[in-house]
C-alpha cells in the first residue's frame, strides 16, 4: 500500500517551453502533497505544499508563477515548470500525505528528471 | 529554524560489517525524526521513524536507530550490511506534526564485496 507514482520519469525540453509533471497516489487519498527539488549530490528542498482544492503554499524563494502547482483531486497533483530554463534542470520529487492526524508519514514518488536544453 | 547534519558524505563498509550513519538535528521542540533510503534514480523509502516512546526504533531491512536527546542525535545502525544496502541515506526532522520535513545532505553508502 501507500504507493505514489510520478510521470514522466524523465523529460527533456527546450528552453522557454513548459513541462508538466504528474504525481498520483495510487491506493490512498492524499489530503496533502509536497513537491521537492533535489540537486545533484544534495539534499531535498521543499518547494511547496498543496492541499486538495486550495492554493499551494510555496516556500520562501520559490517562484509561484514559474512553478505552478495544481491539486485538483485527492489522488493527483501536478507541477508545471513554465518558461523553463537550463537552471531549472533538476530532479523533482513529490510526496503525499495520507490522513489528517497530527502525526503522519509522507510517501514519496520515484522522481522526475528534468533536463532543459 | 530546524536543521539536520549528516557529517559523513561517503561511507564504505565491507559486506557483513556493521554500519552506523550519524545524524544530528537542531530543533527547539520534540522532534519527529526519520531515516529514508534512496536508490539511484528512485524516490525515497522510509526506513524508520521516531515520534515518541522507546528511544530505540526498529525499522525495515534490519535497520535500527537510537534517539539521544542529550546529544541531539538519531544515528542509524545495522549489525551486518548487505551489498544491496548500497544507496544514499537521508535523515530528516519533521516539524508541525511531521508536516514539514527538513532533510540532511545525505550519506552515500558503498558496500565492498
Short mmCIF file of C-alpha atoms in Angstrom, two decimals:
data_model
loop_
_atom_site.label_atom_id
_atom_site.label_comp_id
_atom_site.label_asym_id
_atom_site.label_seq_id
_atom_site.Cartn_x
_atom_site.Cartn_y
_atom_site.Cartn_z
CA UNK A 1 0.00 0.00 0.00
CA UNK A 2 0.83 3.74 0.00
CA UNK A 3 2.27 3.93 -3.49
CA UNK A 4 2.98 7.23 -5.18
CA UNK A 5 3.76 7.45 -8.87
CA UNK A 6 5.21 10.22 -10.99
CA UNK A 7 5.01 10.77 -14.70
CA UNK A 8 7.14 11.19 -16.65
CA UNK A 9 10.23 9.70 -15.08
CA UNK A 10 12.46 11.69 -17.41
CA UNK A 11 11.75 14.67 -19.62
CA UNK A 12 13.89 16.82 -21.85
CA UNK A 13 12.52 20.14 -23.01
CA UNK A 14 13.81 23.19 -24.80
CA UNK A 15 14.44 26.46 -23.05
CA UNK A 16 11.35 28.62 -22.98
CA UNK A 17 8.83 25.81 -23.09
CA UNK A 18 6.68 24.49 -20.28
CA UNK A 19 6.59 20.99 -18.87
CA UNK A 20 4.06 19.29 -16.63
CA UNK A 21 4.87 16.61 -14.07
CA UNK A 22 2.14 14.47 -12.55
CA UNK A 23 2.10 12.97 -9.09
CA UNK A 24 -0.50 10.35 -8.22
CA UNK A 25 -1.33 8.49 -5.06
CA UNK A 26 -2.37 5.08 -6.35
CA UNK A 27 -4.01 3.38 -3.40
CA UNK A 28 -4.89 6.11 -0.96
CA UNK A 29 -6.34 9.57 -0.89
CA UNK A 30 -3.75 12.26 -0.35
CA UNK A 31 -5.06 15.27 1.52
CA UNK A 32 -1.71 16.97 1.15
CA UNK A 33 1.02 16.63 -1.43
CA UNK A 34 4.50 18.06 -1.37
CA UNK A 35 6.93 18.95 -4.13
CA UNK A 36 10.66 18.77 -3.60
CA UNK A 37 13.64 19.61 -5.71
CA UNK A 38 16.91 17.75 -5.46
CA UNK A 39 20.14 18.99 -6.95
CA UNK A 40 22.94 16.54 -7.75
CA UNK A 41 24.69 15.30 -4.64
CA UNK A 42 22.47 17.49 -2.49
CA UNK A 43 19.51 17.09 -0.23
CA UNK A 44 15.84 17.55 -0.97
CA UNK A 45 14.49 21.05 -0.72
CA UNK A 46 10.80 21.54 -0.15
CA UNK A 47 9.32 23.74 -2.86
CA UNK A 48 5.65 23.82 -1.98
CA UNK A 49 2.83 22.16 -0.14
CA UNK A 50 -0.51 21.64 -1.79
CA UNK A 51 -3.84 20.72 -0.28
CA UNK A 52 -6.63 19.35 -2.39
CA UNK A 53 -8.88 22.09 -3.68
CA UNK A 54 -6.85 25.01 -2.40
CA UNK A 55 -3.88 27.05 -3.49
CA UNK A 56 -0.40 25.74 -2.89
CA UNK A 57 1.84 27.20 -0.22
CA UNK A 58 5.27 27.97 -1.58
CA UNK A 59 8.50 28.02 0.36
CA UNK A 60 10.48 31.21 0.54
CA UNK A 61 12.45 31.81 -2.63
CA UNK A 62 10.31 29.58 -4.85
CA UNK A 63 8.65 31.47 -7.69
CA UNK A 64 4.98 30.55 -7.68
CA UNK A 65 4.45 31.90 -11.18
CA UNK A 66 7.21 29.70 -12.51
CA UNK A 67 6.32 26.53 -10.66
CA UNK A 68 2.58 26.13 -10.97
CA UNK A 69 1.05 23.53 -8.70
CA UNK A 70 -2.44 22.16 -9.03
CA UNK A 71 -4.01 19.67 -6.64
CA UNK A 72 -7.33 19.09 -8.34
CA UNK A 73 -8.21 15.79 -6.71
CA UNK A 74 -7.29 13.65 -3.73
CA UNK A 75 -5.11 11.46 -5.91
CA UNK A 76 -3.46 13.88 -8.34
CA UNK A 77 -1.18 16.87 -8.08
CA UNK A 78 0.66 18.46 -10.98
CA UNK A 79 3.74 20.64 -11.14
CA UNK A 80 4.15 22.77 -14.25
CA UNK A 81 7.50 24.39 -14.86
CA UNK A 82 6.74 27.38 -17.04
CA UNK A 83 9.19 29.02 -19.43
CA UNK A 84 11.83 26.53 -18.39
CA UNK A 85 15.49 27.48 -18.37
CA UNK A 86 18.60 25.31 -18.03
CA UNK A 87 18.90 26.27 -14.37
CA UNK A 88 15.55 24.57 -13.79
CA UNK A 89 17.15 21.24 -14.68
CA UNK A 90 16.87 19.09 -11.60
CA UNK A 91 15.29 16.02 -10.02
CA UNK A 92 11.76 16.76 -8.87
CA UNK A 93 10.18 14.51 -6.28
CA UNK A 94 6.66 14.57 -4.95
CA UNK A 95 5.31 13.06 -1.80
CA UNK A 96 1.85 12.50 -0.48
CA UNK A 97 0.39 12.53 2.97
CA UNK A 98 -2.39 10.19 3.94
CA UNK A 99 -4.86 11.09 6.62
CA UNK A 100 -5.41 14.13 8.74
CA UNK A 101 -3.92 13.09 12.04
CA UNK A 102 -1.41 15.10 13.94
CA UNK A 103 1.44 12.82 13.08
CA UNK A 104 1.80 11.09 9.80
CA UNK A 105 4.17 9.94 7.14
CA UNK A 106 4.94 11.16 3.69
CA UNK A 107 5.14 8.62 0.88
CA UNK A 108 7.49 9.58 -1.91
CA UNK A 109 7.25 9.16 -5.64
CA UNK A 110 10.18 7.89 -7.72
CA UNK A 111 11.04 11.36 -9.02
CA UNK A 112 11.20 13.08 -12.39
CA UNK A 113 14.47 14.06 -14.00
CA UNK A 114 14.01 17.32 -15.90
CA UNK A 115 16.64 18.46 -18.37
CA UNK A 116 16.24 21.82 -20.07
CA UNK A 117 18.38 22.35 -23.15
CA UNK B 1 14.78 27.04 12.43
CA UNK B 2 15.34 23.33 12.35
CA UNK B 3 18.36 21.78 10.70
CA UNK B 4 19.84 18.34 10.16
CA UNK B 5 23.51 17.48 9.87
CA UNK B 6 24.87 14.29 8.42
CA UNK B 7 28.61 14.66 8.90
CA UNK B 8 29.63 11.76 6.69
CA UNK B 9 29.20 12.39 2.97
CA UNK B 10 30.57 8.99 1.95
CA UNK B 11 30.99 5.77 3.88
CA UNK B 12 32.43 2.50 2.62
CA UNK B 13 31.96 -0.75 4.53
CA UNK B 14 32.61 -4.37 3.73
CA UNK B 15 29.68 -6.68 3.30
CA UNK B 16 28.87 -8.30 6.61
CA UNK B 17 30.37 -5.48 8.64
CA UNK B 18 28.37 -3.31 10.98
CA UNK B 19 27.20 0.14 9.99
CA UNK B 20 26.46 3.37 11.79
CA UNK B 21 25.34 6.51 9.98
CA UNK B 22 25.37 9.69 12.01
CA UNK B 23 22.64 12.28 12.19
CA UNK B 24 22.44 15.36 14.38
CA UNK B 25 19.49 17.69 14.46
CA UNK B 26 18.69 21.11 15.74
CA UNK B 27 15.12 21.80 16.77
CA UNK B 28 13.65 23.55 19.76
CA UNK B 29 10.77 21.23 20.46
CA UNK B 30 10.30 17.47 20.45
CA UNK B 31 11.40 16.32 17.02
CA UNK B 32 9.82 13.83 14.73
CA UNK B 33 12.78 12.01 13.19
CA UNK B 34 13.01 9.92 10.07
CA UNK B 35 15.53 7.92 8.10
CA UNK B 36 14.98 7.44 4.37
CA UNK B 37 16.93 5.48 1.77
CA UNK B 38 17.22 6.48 -1.86
CA UNK B 39 18.47 4.13 -4.54
CA UNK B 40 19.81 5.62 -7.80
CA UNK B 41 17.08 7.33 -9.79
CA UNK B 42 14.45 6.39 -7.24
CA UNK B 43 12.32 8.19 -4.73
CA UNK B 44 12.75 7.88 -1.00
CA UNK B 45 11.73 4.88 1.04
CA UNK B 46 11.06 5.25 4.74
CA UNK B 47 13.32 3.04 6.84
CA UNK B 48 12.09 4.06 10.27
CA UNK B 49 10.71 6.91 12.29
CA UNK B 50 10.69 8.21 15.84
CA UNK B 51 7.81 10.15 17.27
CA UNK B 52 7.89 9.32 20.97
CA UNK B 53 8.33 6.47 23.41
CA UNK B 54 11.11 3.92 23.20
CA UNK B 55 14.24 5.67 22.01
CA UNK B 56 15.48 2.61 20.14
CA UNK B 57 13.45 2.26 16.97
CA UNK B 58 13.35 -0.76 14.71
CA UNK B 59 12.83 -0.33 11.01
CA UNK B 60 12.69 -2.29 7.81
CA UNK B 61 15.57 -4.20 6.23
CA UNK B 62 17.19 -4.83 9.61
CA UNK B 63 17.92 -1.18 10.40
CA UNK B 64 17.52 0.45 13.77
CA UNK B 65 18.11 3.94 15.12
CA UNK B 66 18.53 5.38 18.56
CA UNK B 67 17.25 8.78 19.62
CA UNK B 68 19.53 10.51 22.11
CA UNK B 69 18.02 13.77 23.23
CA UNK B 70 21.12 14.83 25.20
CA UNK B 71 23.24 14.55 22.08
CA UNK B 72 20.56 15.71 19.61
CA UNK B 73 21.34 12.62 17.61
CA UNK B 74 19.43 9.94 15.75
CA UNK B 75 22.06 7.55 14.40
CA UNK B 76 21.14 4.72 12.07
CA UNK B 77 22.66 1.28 12.61
CA UNK B 78 22.70 -2.12 11.04
CA UNK B 79 24.63 -5.06 12.51
CA UNK B 80 25.52 -6.70 9.20
CA UNK B 81 25.44 -4.84 5.90
CA UNK B 82 24.37 -6.48 2.65
CA UNK B 83 25.57 -5.41 -0.80
CA UNK B 84 22.01 -4.35 -1.61
CA UNK B 85 22.19 -1.71 1.13
CA UNK B 86 24.40 0.45 -1.07
CA UNK B 87 22.39 3.64 -1.54
CA UNK B 88 22.02 7.17 -0.26
CA UNK B 89 20.62 7.64 3.21
CA UNK B 90 18.84 10.74 4.39
CA UNK B 91 17.99 11.77 7.90
CA UNK B 92 15.08 14.18 8.29
CA UNK B 93 13.36 16.09 11.04
CA UNK B 94 9.68 16.79 10.81
CA UNK B 95 8.01 19.80 12.32
CA UNK B 96 4.38 20.73 12.54
CA UNK B 97 3.41 17.14 13.29
CA UNK B 98 5.75 15.94 10.57
CA UNK B 99 4.14 18.25 8.07
CA UNK B 100 7.37 19.85 7.01
CA UNK B 101 10.43 17.72 6.52
CA UNK B 102 13.93 19.13 6.68
CA UNK B 103 16.49 16.78 5.25
CA UNK B 104 20.17 16.35 5.87
CA UNK B 105 22.56 16.35 2.95
CA UNK B 106 22.69 12.58 2.85
CA UNK B 107 25.32 9.88 3.28
CA UNK B 108 26.33 7.78 0.31
CA UNK B 109 26.94 4.20 1.40
CA UNK B 110 29.19 1.96 -0.65
CA UNK B 111 29.42 -1.73 0.18
CA UNK B 112 32.54 -3.64 -0.75
CA UNK B 113 32.17 -7.33 -1.50
#
